[in-house]
PDB file of C-alpha atoms and ligand atoms in Angstrom:
ATOM      1  CA  MET A   1      -0.015   0.013   0.000  1.00  0.00           C
ATOM      2  CA  PRO A   2       1.438   3.445  -0.910  1.00  0.00           C
ATOM      3  CA  GLU A   3       2.439   5.593   2.047  1.00  0.00           C
ATOM      4  CA  LYS A   4      -0.119   8.228   3.123  1.00  0.00           C
ATOM      5  CA  THR A   5       0.769  11.806   2.365  1.00  0.00           C
ATOM      6  CA  ILE A   6       1.132  14.221   5.260  1.00  0.00           C
ATOM      7  CA  PHE A   7      -2.149  15.861   4.206  1.00  0.00           C
ATOM      8  CA  LYS A   8      -4.005  12.520   4.201  1.00  0.00           C
ATOM      9  CA  ARG A   9      -2.683  11.989   7.738  1.00  0.00           C
ATOM     10  CA  ILE A  10      -4.079  15.396   8.709  1.00  0.00           C
ATOM     11  CA  ILE A  11      -7.458  14.478   7.165  1.00  0.00           C
ATOM     12  CA  ASP A  12      -7.435  11.170   9.088  1.00  0.00           C
ATOM     13  CA  GLY A  13      -6.600  12.968  12.352  1.00  0.00           C
ATOM     14  CA  GLU A  14      -3.219  11.289  12.732  1.00  0.00           C
ATOM     15  CA  ILE A  15      -1.385  14.613  12.706  1.00  0.00           C
ATOM     16  CA  SER A  16      -2.754  17.795  14.208  1.00  0.00           C
ATOM     17  CA  ALA A  17      -3.177  21.004  12.227  1.00  0.00           C
ATOM     18  CA  ASP A  18      -4.577  24.474  12.905  1.00  0.00           C
ATOM     19  CA  VAL A  19      -7.852  23.801  11.112  1.00  0.00           C
ATOM     20  CA  VAL A  20      -9.846  26.903  10.101  1.00  0.00           C
ATOM     21  CA  TYR A  21     -12.582  25.218   8.022  1.00  0.00           C
ATOM     22  CA  ASP A  22     -13.925  21.669   7.717  1.00  0.00           C
ATOM     23  CA  ASP A  23     -16.796  20.160   5.729  1.00  0.00           C
ATOM     24  CA  GLU A  24     -17.680  16.880   4.053  1.00  0.00           C
ATOM     25  CA  LEU A  25     -15.582  17.668   0.970  1.00  0.00           C
ATOM     26  CA  CYS A  26     -12.614  19.659   2.164  1.00  0.00           C
ATOM     27  CA  LEU A  27     -10.381  20.852   4.957  1.00  0.00           C
ATOM     28  CA  ALA A  28      -8.546  24.151   5.394  1.00  0.00           C
ATOM     29  CA  PHE A  29      -5.688  24.659   7.840  1.00  0.00           C
ATOM     30  CA  ARG A  30      -2.806  27.056   8.393  1.00  0.00           C
ATOM     31  CA  ASP A  31       0.431  26.305   6.559  1.00  0.00           C
ATOM     32  CA  ILE A  32       3.175  25.158   8.901  1.00  0.00           C
ATOM     33  CA  ASN A  33       5.682  27.390   7.081  1.00  0.00           C
ATOM     34  CA  PRO A  34       3.702  30.599   6.356  1.00  0.00           C
ATOM     35  CA  GLN A  35       4.832  32.800   3.462  1.00  0.00           C
ATOM     36  CA  ALA A  36       2.430  35.639   4.275  1.00  0.00           C
ATOM     37  CA  PRO A  37       0.592  36.914   7.367  1.00  0.00           C
ATOM     38  CA  THR A  38      -2.360  34.721   6.312  1.00  0.00           C
ATOM     39  CA  HIS A  39      -1.344  31.433   4.658  1.00  0.00           C
ATOM     40  CA  ILE A  40      -4.054  28.779   4.555  1.00  0.00           C
ATOM     41  CA  LEU A  41      -4.067  25.501   2.672  1.00  0.00           C
ATOM     42  CA  VAL A  42      -7.395  24.326   1.255  1.00  0.00           C
ATOM     43  CA  ILE A  43      -7.423  20.616   0.377  1.00  0.00           C
ATOM     44  CA  PRO A  44     -10.041  18.144  -0.879  1.00  0.00           C
ATOM     45  CA  LYS A  45     -10.658  15.164   1.368  1.00  0.00           C
ATOM     46  CA  LYS A  46     -10.616  13.042  -1.779  1.00  0.00           C
ATOM     47  CA  GLU A  47      -7.085  11.861  -2.527  1.00  0.00           C
ATOM     48  CA  ILE A  48      -6.045  13.672  -5.734  1.00  0.00           C
ATOM     49  CA  ALA A  49      -2.291  13.949  -6.217  1.00  0.00           C
ATOM     50  CA  SER A  50      -2.206  17.172  -8.202  1.00  0.00           C
ATOM     51  CA  VAL A  51      -3.969  19.323 -10.774  1.00  0.00           C
ATOM     52  CA  ASN A  52      -2.707  16.776 -13.345  1.00  0.00           C
ATOM     53  CA  GLU A  53      -4.958  14.089 -11.871  1.00  0.00           C
ATOM     54  CA  LEU A  54      -8.175  16.135 -11.991  1.00  0.00           C
ATOM     55  CA  THR A  55     -10.963  14.723 -14.166  1.00  0.00           C
ATOM     56  CA  ALA A  56     -14.430  15.817 -15.180  1.00  0.00           C
ATOM     57  CA  HIS A  57     -15.731  14.034 -12.069  1.00  0.00           C
ATOM     58  CA  ASP A  58     -13.950  16.656  -9.969  1.00  0.00           C
ATOM     59  CA  GLN A  59     -15.513  19.690 -11.644  1.00  0.00           C
ATOM     60  CA  ALA A  60     -17.986  20.422  -8.832  1.00  0.00           C
ATOM     61  CA  LEU A  61     -15.366  19.660  -6.185  1.00  0.00           C
ATOM     62  CA  VAL A  62     -12.945  22.241  -7.614  1.00  0.00           C
ATOM     63  CA  GLY A  63     -15.753  24.793  -7.725  1.00  0.00           C
ATOM     64  CA  HIS A  64     -16.502  24.004  -4.109  1.00  0.00           C
ATOM     65  CA  LEU A  65     -12.844  24.463  -3.107  1.00  0.00           C
ATOM     66  CA  TYR A  66     -12.828  27.899  -4.775  1.00  0.00           C
ATOM     67  CA  LEU A  67     -16.026  28.939  -2.994  1.00  0.00           C
ATOM     68  CA  VAL A  68     -14.423  27.932   0.329  1.00  0.00           C
ATOM     69  CA  ILE A  69     -11.448  30.109  -0.620  1.00  0.00           C
ATOM     70  CA  VAL A  70     -13.801  33.043  -1.247  1.00  0.00           C
ATOM     71  CA  ARG A  71     -15.419  32.445   2.144  1.00  0.00           C
ATOM     72  CA  LEU A  72     -12.011  32.254   3.909  1.00  0.00           C
ATOM     73  CA  ALA A  73     -10.806  35.412   2.158  1.00  0.00           C
ATOM     74  CA  ASP A  74     -13.858  37.165   3.523  1.00  0.00           C
ATOM     75  CA  THR A  75     -13.470  35.665   7.047  1.00  0.00           C
ATOM     76  CA  TYR A  76      -9.814  36.726   7.263  1.00  0.00           C
ATOM     77  CA  ASP A  77     -10.399  40.207   5.768  1.00  0.00           C
ATOM     78  CA  LEU A  78      -8.419  39.599   2.581  1.00  0.00           C
ATOM     79  CA  ALA A  79     -11.121  40.320   0.031  1.00  0.00           C
ATOM     80  CA  ALA A  80     -10.802  44.108  -0.026  1.00  0.00           C
ATOM     81  CA  THR A  81      -6.998  44.318  -0.215  1.00  0.00           C
ATOM     82  CA  GLY A  82      -6.595  41.205  -2.361  1.00  0.00           C
ATOM     83  CA  TYR A  83      -4.796  37.932  -2.050  1.00  0.00           C
ATOM     84  CA  ARG A  84      -3.194  35.183  -4.080  1.00  0.00           C
ATOM     85  CA  VAL A  85      -4.306  31.611  -4.717  1.00  0.00           C
ATOM     86  CA  VAL A  86      -1.460  29.285  -5.705  1.00  0.00           C
ATOM     87  CA  VAL A  87      -1.561  25.678  -6.799  1.00  0.00           C
ATOM     88  CA  ASN A  88       1.967  24.375  -7.227  1.00  0.00           C
ATOM     89  CA  THR A  89       2.046  21.401  -9.572  1.00  0.00           C
ATOM     90  CA  GLY A  90       4.850  18.915 -10.111  1.00  0.00           C
ATOM     91  CA  THR A  91       8.589  19.402  -9.801  1.00  0.00           C
ATOM     92  CA  HIS A  92       8.871  22.648 -11.791  1.00  0.00           C
ATOM     93  CA  GLY A  93       5.791  23.982 -10.033  1.00  0.00           C
ATOM     94  CA  GLY A  94       7.445  23.494  -6.642  1.00  0.00           C
ATOM     95  CA  GLN A  95       4.934  20.927  -5.342  1.00  0.00           C
ATOM     96  CA  THR A  96       6.261  19.109  -2.295  1.00  0.00           C
ATOM     97  CA  VAL A  97       3.122  17.300  -1.039  1.00  0.00           C
ATOM     98  CA  ASP A  98       1.405  14.969  -3.480  1.00  0.00           C
ATOM     99  CA  HIS A  99      -2.136  15.805  -2.396  1.00  0.00           C
ATOM    100  CA  LEU A 100      -3.908  18.603  -4.257  1.00  0.00           C
ATOM    101  CA  HIS A 101      -3.851  21.847  -2.261  1.00  0.00           C
ATOM    102  CA  PHE A 102      -4.642  25.451  -2.821  1.00  0.00           C
ATOM    103  CA  HIS A 103      -2.478  28.021  -0.999  1.00  0.00           C
ATOM    104  CA  LEU A 104      -4.457  31.100   0.077  1.00  0.00           C
ATOM    105  CA  LEU A 105      -1.946  33.858   0.725  1.00  0.00           C
ATOM    106  CA  GLY A 106      -2.752  37.344   1.947  1.00  0.00           C
ATOM    107  CA  GLY A 107      -2.022  40.142   4.320  1.00  0.00           C
ATOM    108  CA  ARG A 108       0.838  41.644   2.296  1.00  0.00           C
ATOM    109  CA  ALA A 109       1.445  42.800  -1.260  1.00  0.00           C
ATOM    110  CA  MET A 110       2.620  39.955  -3.513  1.00  0.00           C
ATOM    111  CA  GLN A 111       5.426  40.208  -6.093  1.00  0.00           C
ATOM    112  CA  TRP A 112       5.203  39.300  -9.773  1.00  0.00           C
ATOM    113  CA  PRO A 113       6.685  37.356 -11.490  1.00  0.00           C
ATOM    114  CA  PRO A 114       6.781  34.602  -8.845  1.00  0.00           C
ATOM    115  CA  GLY A 115      10.183  33.063  -8.168  1.00  0.00           C
TER     116      GLY A 115
HETATM  117  P1  DGP B 201       3.669  22.804  -1.896  1.00  0.00           P
HETATM  118  O1  DGP B 201       5.107  23.175  -1.905  1.00  0.00           O
HETATM  119  O2  DGP B 201       2.823  23.629  -2.841  1.00  0.00           O
HETATM  120  O3  DGP B 201       3.504  21.306  -2.083  1.00  0.00           O
HETATM  121  O4  DGP B 201       3.147  23.171  -0.457  1.00  0.00           O
HETATM  122  C1  DGP B 201       3.128  22.284   0.629  1.00  0.00           C
HETATM  123  C2  DGP B 201       2.893  23.123   1.839  1.00  0.00           C
HETATM  124  O5  DGP B 201       2.516  22.273   2.913  1.00  0.00           O
HETATM  125  C3  DGP B 201       4.150  23.913   2.328  1.00  0.00           C
HETATM  126  O6  DGP B 201       3.874  25.298   2.244  1.00  0.00           O
HETATM  127  C4  DGP B 201       4.300  23.503   3.782  1.00  0.00           C
HETATM  128  C5  DGP B 201       2.996  22.801   4.097  1.00  0.00           C
HETATM  129  N1  DGP B 201       3.115  21.692   5.021  1.00  0.00           N
HETATM  130  C6  DGP B 201       3.918  20.584   4.882  1.00  0.00           C
HETATM  131  N2  DGP B 201       3.762  19.759   5.898  1.00  0.00           N
HETATM  132  C7  DGP B 201       2.821  20.310   6.719  1.00  0.00           C
HETATM  133  C8  DGP B 201       2.227  19.902   7.930  1.00  0.00           C
HETATM  134  O7  DGP B 201       2.494  18.855   8.480  1.00  0.00           O
HETATM  135  N3  DGP B 201       1.296  20.750   8.477  1.00  0.00           N
HETATM  136  C9  DGP B 201       0.955  21.913   7.864  1.00  0.00           C
HETATM  137  N4  DGP B 201       0.036  22.658   8.481  1.00  0.00           N
HETATM  138  N5  DGP B 201       1.489  22.343   6.718  1.00  0.00           N
HETATM  139  C10 DGP B 201       2.420  21.522   6.131  1.00  0.00           C
END
């Protein structure tokens, strides 16, 4: 059996996390290594390794994840000033955990282009 990712272990309650949102489809918790004053990870409970593995079956799920992001941006007062949503994918994308996750970053001005 393949080893569980760290995020699957958080979903299963084997590792604690600072959870800020939880529903039947997804979980959101603070990143352990924050890159902005607000840095939240939004993940599906379904095991999907990356954007590359998304299929048409996941269309509603991805929409749900984005609506949770909108809700969190409002909750943490990011909506007015703005924020960034990042989904690192694969080696060149800088992905280090093979479980789909959306970074919600806010509370400071972001740079462009990204590094
Ligand atoms: P990425 O590089 O896009 O795969 O981002 C993975 C993020 O996950 C990275 O910003 C650090 C975060 N992270 C890794 N392990 C843990 C953990 O055990 N708990 C929490 N809260 N975040 C983690």
